[in-house]
Amino acid sequence: MIYICKIELDDMAPSIWRQFQFHPEITFHQLHKIIQVMMGWEDYHLYEFHIGGQVIGLPDPTFEDMETREVLNARREKVTKYLQKENTEFSYIYDFGDNWRHTIKLEKVDTSASADVSPICLGGERSCPQEDVGGVWGHQNMMEALLNPNHPEHGEFKEWLKEGYDPETFHYDEVNDKLRERRNKLIPKSLIPQAEDKKPVKLTKTSLNKYLKRMGQEQLMELVKECYGASKDMERFLTVKMLGEEAVESLFHEYRKKVEHEFFPQRGHGKLKLQEAKKAISEFEKLTGSEKYSFELKLFYVEMGVSFTLTYGDIDERFYESMESMYADVVQTVNFDDTAELFEEYEERICSIVLDTNGIGWGFHDTLSYMHAQIRWI
């Protein structure tokens, strides 16, 4: 059995839509992944489905204490349980900040045994808006600015816009190529071909050492170049290894922007995906091994959290616990530094964080004050 649906982005003129098919036994999380590929979103933000009076999404641990509704887990709920009748409509909301609302309609239930179980895009029109543009109003404002060279924001939007973006273009063949690449992740698990059980192959350091010793200089050079092109992380790692401090400093500014983006993005409001910000810090530390710059990223993380609270008001206990945990890492690093150089360089910023939290709720100021008093150099 196959479902044929049409999805349309609400409140957009001219219409942005896709027609597609998928197997009804997939989960709503898999349906979300299919929609992201088809529409052209980049899967940066949270989402929800609203169907039959139910809300289905992924619980956000950052705000779960503030959630008053029942949100069913999209990784567990199958589409067929809630959707069976043709012409049924339901909603898909992506990015709670920009609030992109989509209407999905089940146009046809194909019961033919020969139907392809793979997700396929059957047609569509126009590109979806850019991420973090500010919702429907922000997209419309951007389009007006881009069409008018005299608009005060024309230059800013032109520079910010993703290279190659054309609002009138949609290539469903490119979308289907991406869907084919991800096929086994977008069909029911029961239909995924099972590979024979094999013993995992692992390259040990001893085996790697023997292998490298047998290679000639040209082979080693080719291997390094292939590693450089294998992933962005490997490229960054080799850049740091070969270019040294200059590369570390450049990466620091790149990762600093990643942390800042979770609190204060260039456009729209911060999404507070704290795990993403902490992941960026951990990734930088692993890639560079730089204690000083890793320390500064942790300090910056707390500064951003305090600044966010001062801008938008009290958040919640979990948010402050995350800030307190990171500040504790900062204090611990300072205390382990027998030279006191980190403390001398960053003393003012470490102290300012505590002073700026005066009046913030949840005992945040008192906790940071206590931690600050534990610094051995005071």
Short mmCIF file of C-alpha atoms in Angstrom, two decimals:
data_model
loop_
_atom_site.label_atom_id
_atom_site.label_comp_id
_atom_site.label_asym_id
_atom_site.label_seq_id
_atom_site.Cartn_x
_atom_site.Cartn_y
_atom_site.Cartn_z
CA MET A 1 0.00 0.00 0.00
CA ILE A 2 1.16 3.51 -0.87
CA TYR A 3 -0.13 6.95 0.16
CA ILE A 4 -0.10 9.82 -2.33
CA CYS A 5 -0.20 13.20 -0.62
CA LYS A 6 0.08 16.87 -1.45
CA ILE A 7 1.83 19.29 0.91
CA GLU A 8 1.48 23.06 0.59
CA LEU A 9 3.13 25.86 2.57
CA ASP A 10 0.40 27.97 4.18
CA ASP A 11 -0.14 31.69 3.51
CA MET A 12 2.26 31.81 0.55
CA ALA A 13 1.38 33.36 -2.79
CA PRO A 14 2.19 32.13 -5.35
CA SER A 15 1.77 28.62 -3.93
CA ILE A 16 4.73 26.44 -2.88
CA TRP A 17 3.70 22.77 -3.00
CA ARG A 18 4.88 19.19 -3.54
CA GLN A 19 3.06 15.98 -4.44
CA PHE A 20 4.68 12.81 -3.15
CA GLN A 21 4.17 9.18 -2.23
CA PHE A 22 5.37 7.08 0.70
CA HIS A 23 4.64 3.87 2.58
CA PRO A 24 2.05 4.44 5.37
CA GLU A 25 3.90 2.21 7.85
CA ILE A 26 6.67 4.78 8.28
CA THR A 27 6.89 6.87 11.47
CA PHE A 28 6.03 10.54 11.61
CA HIS A 29 9.73 11.27 12.14
CA GLN A 30 10.48 9.55 8.84
CA LEU A 31 7.69 11.58 7.23
CA HIS A 32 9.33 14.71 8.64
CA LYS A 33 12.63 13.69 7.03
CA ILE A 34 10.89 13.14 3.67
CA ILE A 35 9.22 16.56 3.86
CA GLN A 36 12.53 18.25 4.71
CA VAL A 37 14.16 16.81 1.59
CA MET A 38 11.21 17.55 -0.69
CA MET A 39 10.50 21.08 0.46
CA GLY A 40 14.17 22.01 0.61
CA TRP A 41 14.39 22.80 4.33
CA GLU A 42 17.67 22.13 6.12
CA ASP A 43 16.36 20.30 9.21
CA TYR A 44 17.81 22.80 11.70
CA HIS A 45 14.73 23.23 13.85
CA LEU A 46 11.99 21.44 15.79
CA TYR A 47 8.72 20.32 14.23
CA GLU A 48 5.22 19.07 15.03
CA PHE A 49 2.38 17.28 13.27
CA HIS A 50 -1.21 18.09 14.26
CA ILE A 51 -3.58 15.30 13.23
CA GLY A 52 -6.90 14.07 14.59
CA GLY A 53 -6.61 16.22 17.71
CA GLN A 54 -3.14 14.83 18.51
CA VAL A 55 0.22 16.60 18.58
CA ILE A 56 3.13 14.48 17.37
CA GLY A 57 6.74 15.64 17.53
CA LEU A 58 10.04 15.17 19.34
CA PRO A 59 10.13 16.13 23.03
CA ASP A 60 12.66 18.93 23.65
CA PRO A 61 14.49 18.25 26.96
CA THR A 62 15.37 21.95 27.25
CA PHE A 63 11.72 22.94 27.66
CA GLU A 64 9.99 19.73 28.72
CA ASP A 65 9.20 21.16 32.18
CA MET A 66 7.26 23.99 30.52
CA GLU A 67 5.23 21.73 28.21
CA THR A 68 1.57 21.61 29.19
CA ARG A 69 0.33 19.51 26.23
CA GLU A 70 0.73 15.83 25.51
CA VAL A 71 3.22 15.48 22.67
CA LEU A 72 3.42 11.97 21.20
CA ASN A 73 6.85 10.76 20.15
CA ALA A 74 7.24 11.01 16.36
CA ARG A 75 9.88 8.28 16.34
CA ARG A 76 7.32 5.77 17.67
CA GLU A 77 4.01 6.81 16.12
CA LYS A 78 3.26 5.37 12.67
CA VAL A 79 1.41 7.41 10.04
CA THR A 80 -1.11 4.68 9.24
CA LYS A 81 -2.43 4.72 12.83
CA TYR A 82 -3.74 8.27 12.41
CA LEU A 83 -4.26 8.56 8.65
CA GLN A 84 -6.42 6.15 6.62
CA LYS A 85 -9.09 8.04 4.68
CA GLU A 86 -8.57 9.84 1.38
CA ASN A 87 -8.99 13.64 1.45
CA THR A 88 -7.99 13.80 5.14
CA GLU A 89 -5.96 16.92 5.90
CA PHE A 90 -3.47 17.52 8.72
CA SER A 91 -0.79 20.07 9.62
CA TYR A 92 2.99 20.07 9.76
CA ILE A 93 4.75 22.93 11.58
CA TYR A 94 8.49 23.48 11.15
CA ASP A 95 10.63 25.94 13.15
CA PHE A 96 8.55 27.31 16.02
CA GLY A 97 10.28 30.69 15.67
CA ASP A 98 9.57 31.33 11.99
CA ASN A 99 6.43 29.16 12.33
CA TRP A 100 6.32 27.57 8.86
CA ARG A 101 2.91 25.90 8.67
CA HIS A 102 2.13 23.31 6.01
CA THR A 103 -1.13 21.61 5.08
CA ILE A 104 -0.91 17.96 3.98
CA LYS A 105 -3.77 16.19 2.20
CA LEU A 106 -4.03 12.45 1.59
CA GLU A 107 -5.12 12.45 -2.05
CA LYS A 108 -5.03 8.72 -2.80
CA VAL A 109 -4.52 5.34 -1.16
CA ASP A 110 -2.88 3.02 -3.71
CA THR A 111 -3.45 -0.62 -2.75
CA SER A 112 -1.71 -2.14 -5.78
CA ALA A 113 0.84 -4.78 -4.84
CA SER A 114 3.32 -3.51 -7.42
CA ALA A 115 3.60 -0.03 -5.89
CA ASP A 116 7.14 1.11 -5.08
CA VAL A 117 7.62 1.44 -1.29
CA SER A 118 10.30 4.13 -1.74
CA PRO A 119 9.35 7.77 -1.08
CA ILE A 120 9.06 9.61 -4.39
CA CYS A 121 8.38 13.24 -5.24
CA LEU A 122 5.80 13.33 -8.05
CA GLY A 123 5.81 17.07 -8.70
CA GLY A 124 5.88 20.53 -7.22
CA GLU A 125 6.41 24.23 -7.79
CA ARG A 126 8.83 26.84 -6.49
CA SER A 127 11.58 26.73 -3.87
CA CYS A 128 10.78 26.94 -0.20
CA PRO A 129 11.93 30.08 1.68
CA GLN A 130 15.36 30.40 3.26
CA GLU A 131 15.92 29.18 6.82
CA ASP A 132 15.67 31.85 9.56
CA VAL A 133 14.32 34.52 7.19
CA GLY A 134 11.60 35.44 9.69
CA GLY A 135 8.56 33.45 8.60
CA VAL A 136 6.05 34.36 5.88
CA TRP A 137 6.33 38.09 6.54
CA GLY A 138 10.15 37.94 6.57
CA HIS A 139 10.21 36.01 3.29
CA GLN A 140 7.85 38.47 1.61
CA ASN A 141 9.88 41.41 2.90
CA MET A 142 13.07 39.83 1.58
CA MET A 143 11.57 39.23 -1.86
CA GLU A 144 10.40 42.86 -2.05
CA ALA A 145 13.86 44.07 -1.02
CA LEU A 146 15.64 41.87 -3.58
CA LEU A 147 13.40 43.12 -6.39
CA ASN A 148 14.03 46.76 -5.50
CA PRO A 149 17.70 47.89 -5.71
CA ASN A 150 16.75 51.06 -3.81
CA HIS A 151 15.27 49.16 -0.86
CA PRO A 152 17.31 49.90 2.33
CA GLU A 153 17.80 46.16 2.97
CA HIS A 154 18.57 45.17 -0.63
CA GLY A 155 22.32 44.83 -0.12
CA GLU A 156 22.00 43.05 3.22
CA PHE A 157 19.61 40.42 1.86
CA LYS A 158 21.63 39.92 -1.31
CA GLU A 159 24.72 39.17 0.77
CA TRP A 160 22.83 36.96 3.25
CA LEU A 161 20.95 34.91 0.64
CA LYS A 162 22.17 31.37 0.00
CA GLU A 163 24.16 31.15 -3.23
CA GLY A 164 22.09 29.95 -6.18
CA TYR A 165 18.72 30.47 -4.50
CA ASP A 166 15.91 30.96 -7.03
CA PRO A 167 12.40 31.24 -5.54
CA GLU A 168 10.73 30.21 -8.81
CA THR A 169 12.73 27.01 -9.40
CA PHE A 170 12.02 23.45 -8.29
CA HIS A 171 13.82 20.34 -9.61
CA TYR A 172 11.98 17.23 -8.47
CA ASP A 173 14.57 14.98 -10.14
CA GLU A 174 17.25 16.36 -7.77
CA VAL A 175 14.91 15.77 -4.84
CA ASN A 176 14.35 12.16 -5.92
CA ASP A 177 18.10 11.60 -6.14
CA LYS A 178 18.38 12.65 -2.47
CA LEU A 179 15.42 10.48 -1.50
CA ARG A 180 17.01 7.47 -3.21
CA GLU A 181 20.25 8.05 -1.30
CA ARG A 182 18.33 7.96 1.99
CA ARG A 183 15.84 5.24 0.95
CA ASN A 184 16.54 2.72 3.71
CA LYS A 185 16.04 5.42 6.36
CA LEU A 186 12.72 6.51 4.86
CA ILE A 187 10.88 3.20 4.51
CA PRO A 188 9.46 0.91 7.24
CA LYS A 189 12.17 -0.98 9.10
CA SER A 190 10.45 -4.28 8.27
CA LEU A 191 11.09 -3.64 4.55
CA ILE A 192 14.80 -2.84 4.84
CA PRO A 193 16.92 -5.69 3.39
CA GLN A 194 18.73 -7.42 6.23
CA ALA A 195 22.45 -7.87 5.78
CA GLU A 196 24.10 -11.06 6.92
CA ASP A 197 25.65 -10.88 10.38
CA LYS A 198 29.35 -10.27 10.02
CA LYS A 199 32.06 -9.61 12.54
CA PRO A 200 32.78 -5.84 12.70
CA VAL A 201 36.00 -4.82 10.99
CA LYS A 202 38.13 -2.49 13.08
CA LEU A 203 41.45 -0.88 12.28
CA THR A 204 43.64 -0.87 15.39
CA LYS A 205 46.53 1.52 15.97
CA THR A 206 48.96 -1.40 15.67
CA SER A 207 47.50 -2.42 12.30
CA LEU A 208 47.49 1.19 11.13
CA ASN A 209 51.15 1.58 12.09
CA LYS A 210 52.13 -1.53 10.12
CA TYR A 211 50.10 -0.42 7.12
CA LEU A 212 51.64 3.07 7.06
CA LYS A 213 55.17 1.67 7.30
CA ARG A 214 54.59 -0.35 4.11
CA MET A 215 53.46 2.72 2.16
CA GLY A 216 55.75 4.85 0.05
CA GLN A 217 55.93 8.66 0.26
CA GLU A 218 53.64 9.23 -2.71
CA GLN A 219 51.07 6.78 -1.33
CA LEU A 220 51.16 8.57 2.03
CA MET A 221 50.65 11.91 0.31
CA GLU A 222 47.64 10.57 -1.59
CA LEU A 223 46.19 9.11 1.61
CA VAL A 224 46.47 12.44 3.42
CA LYS A 225 44.86 14.27 0.49
CA GLU A 226 42.00 11.75 0.42
CA CYS A 227 41.52 12.19 4.17
CA TYR A 228 41.42 15.97 3.67
CA GLY A 229 38.54 15.61 1.24
CA ALA A 230 36.70 12.92 3.19
CA SER A 231 34.89 15.22 5.62
CA LYS A 232 34.77 18.77 6.90
CA ASP A 233 36.05 17.66 10.30
CA MET A 234 39.07 15.95 8.75
CA GLU A 235 39.77 19.06 6.68
CA ARG A 236 39.70 21.19 9.83
CA PHE A 237 41.86 18.68 11.74
CA LEU A 238 44.58 18.66 9.06
CA THR A 239 44.39 22.44 8.73
CA VAL A 240 45.12 22.80 12.45
CA LYS A 241 47.91 20.21 12.33
CA MET A 242 49.65 21.84 9.37
CA LEU A 243 48.96 25.55 9.81
CA GLY A 244 49.15 25.70 13.58
CA GLU A 245 48.01 28.61 15.75
CA GLU A 246 46.76 30.73 12.86
CA ALA A 247 44.31 27.96 11.88
CA VAL A 248 43.25 27.44 15.50
CA GLU A 249 42.40 31.12 15.86
CA SER A 250 40.43 31.08 12.61
CA LEU A 251 38.48 28.01 13.76
CA PHE A 252 37.83 29.67 17.11
CA HIS A 253 35.99 32.54 15.41
CA GLU A 254 34.01 30.06 13.30
CA TYR A 255 32.89 28.06 16.33
CA ARG A 256 32.23 31.20 18.35
CA LYS A 257 29.67 32.17 15.70
CA LYS A 258 28.09 28.70 15.98
CA VAL A 259 27.59 29.19 19.72
CA GLU A 260 26.28 32.72 19.25
CA HIS A 261 23.82 31.54 16.56
CA GLU A 262 21.91 29.38 19.06
CA PHE A 263 21.25 32.44 21.23
CA PHE A 264 21.31 35.39 18.84
CA PRO A 265 21.09 34.34 15.15
CA GLN A 266 21.52 36.95 12.41
CA ARG A 267 17.83 36.74 11.66
CA GLY A 268 14.91 35.74 13.85
CA HIS A 269 14.99 34.71 17.51
CA GLY A 270 17.37 32.29 19.20
CA LYS A 271 16.19 28.67 19.25
CA LEU A 272 18.15 27.82 22.43
CA LYS A 273 19.29 24.46 21.10
CA LEU A 274 21.85 24.33 23.90
CA GLN A 275 23.06 20.86 22.95
CA GLU A 276 24.14 22.21 19.56
CA ALA A 277 26.11 25.02 21.19
CA LYS A 278 27.79 22.62 23.63
CA LYS A 279 28.47 20.18 20.79
CA ALA A 280 30.29 22.96 18.90
CA ILE A 281 32.51 23.65 21.93
CA SER A 282 33.31 19.96 22.39
CA GLU A 283 34.01 19.57 18.67
CA PHE A 284 36.39 22.55 18.67
CA GLU A 285 38.23 21.21 21.72
CA LYS A 286 38.65 17.80 20.09
CA LEU A 287 39.82 19.23 16.76
CA THR A 288 42.34 21.73 18.12
CA GLY A 289 43.31 20.61 21.62
CA SER A 290 43.56 24.33 22.46
CA GLU A 291 42.87 24.79 26.18
CA LYS A 292 42.87 28.60 25.96
CA TYR A 293 40.38 28.95 23.10
CA SER A 294 38.20 26.08 24.40
CA PHE A 295 38.11 27.88 27.73
CA GLU A 296 37.08 31.12 26.03
CA LEU A 297 34.26 29.34 24.14
CA LYS A 298 32.90 27.99 27.43
CA LEU A 299 33.08 31.45 28.97
CA PHE A 300 31.36 32.90 25.91
CA TYR A 301 28.58 30.28 26.18
CA VAL A 302 27.71 31.47 29.69
CA GLU A 303 27.95 35.13 28.62
CA MET A 304 25.47 34.44 25.82
CA GLY A 305 23.11 32.70 28.26
CA VAL A 306 23.20 35.65 30.65
CA SER A 307 22.75 38.12 27.80
CA PHE A 308 19.79 36.12 26.47
CA THR A 309 18.10 36.23 29.88
CA LEU A 310 18.71 39.97 30.25
CA THR A 311 17.21 40.49 26.80
CA TYR A 312 14.14 38.22 27.00
CA GLY A 313 13.56 37.67 30.73
CA ASP A 314 13.80 34.60 32.98
CA ILE A 315 13.89 31.25 31.15
CA ASP A 316 13.65 28.01 33.19
CA GLU A 317 15.57 25.91 35.68
CA ARG A 318 17.06 23.56 33.08
CA PHE A 319 18.45 26.51 31.13
CA TYR A 320 20.20 27.92 34.21
CA GLU A 321 21.52 24.51 35.21
CA SER A 322 23.24 24.34 31.81
CA MET A 323 24.80 27.77 32.36
CA GLU A 324 25.90 26.83 35.89
CA SER A 325 27.47 23.58 34.67
CA MET A 326 29.49 25.42 32.03
CA TYR A 327 30.55 28.12 34.52
CA ALA A 328 31.71 25.34 36.86
CA ASP A 329 33.95 24.06 34.02
CA VAL A 330 35.34 27.58 33.64
CA VAL A 331 36.14 27.82 37.37
CA GLN A 332 37.68 24.32 37.40
CA THR A 333 39.94 25.14 34.44
CA VAL A 334 41.10 28.34 36.13
CA ASN A 335 41.87 26.48 39.36
CA PHE A 336 43.84 23.75 37.57
CA ASP A 337 46.02 26.36 35.84
CA ASP A 338 48.99 26.69 38.19
CA THR A 339 50.32 29.68 36.25
CA ALA A 340 47.17 31.76 36.93
CA GLU A 341 47.52 33.11 33.38
CA LEU A 342 43.94 32.26 32.40
CA PHE A 343 42.57 33.98 35.49
CA GLU A 344 44.67 37.09 34.93
CA GLU A 345 43.59 37.36 31.29
CA TYR A 346 39.89 36.66 31.83
CA GLU A 347 39.33 37.85 35.41
CA GLU A 348 37.14 40.78 34.40
CA ARG A 349 34.83 38.66 32.21
CA ILE A 350 34.59 35.87 34.80
CA CYS A 351 33.54 38.39 37.43
CA SER A 352 31.21 40.37 35.11
CA ILE A 353 29.10 37.27 34.48
CA VAL A 354 28.30 37.05 38.19
CA LEU A 355 27.56 40.77 38.51
CA ASP A 356 25.26 40.71 35.46
CA THR A 357 23.14 37.89 36.91
CA ASN A 358 22.03 39.96 39.93
CA GLY A 359 18.23 39.82 40.02
CA ILE A 360 17.85 36.78 37.74
CA GLY A 361 15.57 34.09 39.18
CA TRP A 362 15.96 30.39 39.99
CA GLY A 363 18.87 31.11 42.38
CA PHE A 364 21.13 31.64 39.37
CA HIS A 365 23.05 34.59 40.81
CA ASP A 366 23.64 32.94 44.20
CA THR A 367 24.95 29.76 42.59
CA LEU A 368 27.39 31.61 40.33
CA SER A 369 28.51 33.82 43.23
CA TYR A 370 29.34 30.72 45.26
CA MET A 371 31.30 29.19 42.36
CA HIS A 372 33.17 32.45 41.79
CA ALA A 373 34.21 32.52 45.45
CA GLN A 374 35.87 29.10 44.98
CA ILE A 375 38.46 30.44 42.53
CA ARG A 376 41.82 29.87 44.19
CA TRP A 377 43.37 33.10 42.89
CA ILE A 378 40.86 35.45 44.53
#
